[in-house]
């Protein structure tokens, strides 16, 4: 609603929206367009195949065993203990399950809760564009300011000199995301050392969005901040069971952070959701007690990436195979010079294939003529998508 050029809320004409720039997201727009035109939708970032039915059965069992009341505020102890052991086994760092691990309603709630708890009005928060879309609104709602460092096509490597140049006495937090949505970029050990040096020099907190930790390709190692103990001391790491177990609709995740930071996060968490789904937490604890349940996820997604990338060989789209996460970027600059939003819409309308234009992940709408396609789909869908893209 716009009143005299300014957005306002019903009955509150003198109160502007707290998020005046937030409107319908491109994901909603493209999905609607895809449905209208009967297009194959590789825009939506979620698995198109089923999760393991055994995990569903375990949830049913927990429900029938009457584990249906409120869980403890930070999460059920069995799951927190399991996650503590998992972190130790994977990264060699011990998080105390009592005071350093909190189960959340997915990665998004974790991110919002962390930012609400730790960012004060007037603080600056630095992050990298293109970026997942939930960081900035959370910072702005706290009266903080986002500072962006744009990553450059095609590698999207971080320019640490540019990061240093953006830091001021007000900078409070850096938000990183590795493996990265939408580019598939994975931060390296050198990146982590740079980050550690900067965070220490300026006494910064690090919010590390690692929801794709189990989706890293070509034998690469996931460089979690937790591998760097001096970095781990000032970091809050966000994970999502939905990304790992192909059940994004369950909205289950967790945060690992040192006790003093966790205490602050829990102050907000307890008045936000208080606690999250009880039977699912018990079921996850039982399911994950067998580490094989999450051992082969990278291989499974790497095979899907390869199906898609190989089927695109010889097409007019340029690509660099994704290093992680489940998105493949395709560069259409050899086909058209039109803006990426227009190009994505035209592909949907005329060719019946939908991807997400990458400019929407940049606050300044940097347009590299690149679309994002999600390859967490059945192989036959990927082959069908590639066939259409080959014809363009
Ligand atoms: C980079 C990134 N962070 C966080 C999330 C949110 O995770 P969840 O679905 O568990 O809220 C997503 C989901 O797409 C994501 O891509």
Coordinates of C-alpha atoms in Angstrom, one line a residue, residues 21 49-50 96 120 123 137 164 176 184 215 227 237 268 270 274 312 320 329 334 341 343 351 365 374 387:
X21 CA 11.6 -2.8 0.3
X49 CA 12.5 -36.7 -4.7
X50 CA 11.3 -38.5 -1.5
X96 CA 28.8 -29.0 25.1
X120 CA 22.1 -3.9 18.1
X123 CA 25.6 -2.0 14.2
X137 CA 15.7 -8.2 6.6
X164 CA 38.9 -5.1 4.9
X176 CA 29.3 -16.2 5.6
X184 CA 27.9 -23.4 -5.3
X215 CA 26.9 -31.3 -0.1
X227 CA 37.9 -26.4 12.1
X237 CA 27.1 -22.0 13.1
X268 CA 15.4 -14.9 22.1
X270 CA 12.6 -19.2 24.2
X274 CA 10.3 -21.7 22.9
X312 CA 24.4 -29.7 -21.2
X320 CA 31.4 -24.0 -14.3
X329 CA 24.5 -21.6 -12.5
X334 CA 26.3 -16.1 -25.6
X341 CA 14.8 -11.4 -15.0
X343 CA 15.4 -13.8 -19.9
X351 CA 10.6 -22.7 -23.7
X365 CA 21.0 -6.3 -8.8
X374 CA 18.3 -26.5 -8.8
X387 CA 17.2 -31.2 -23.6

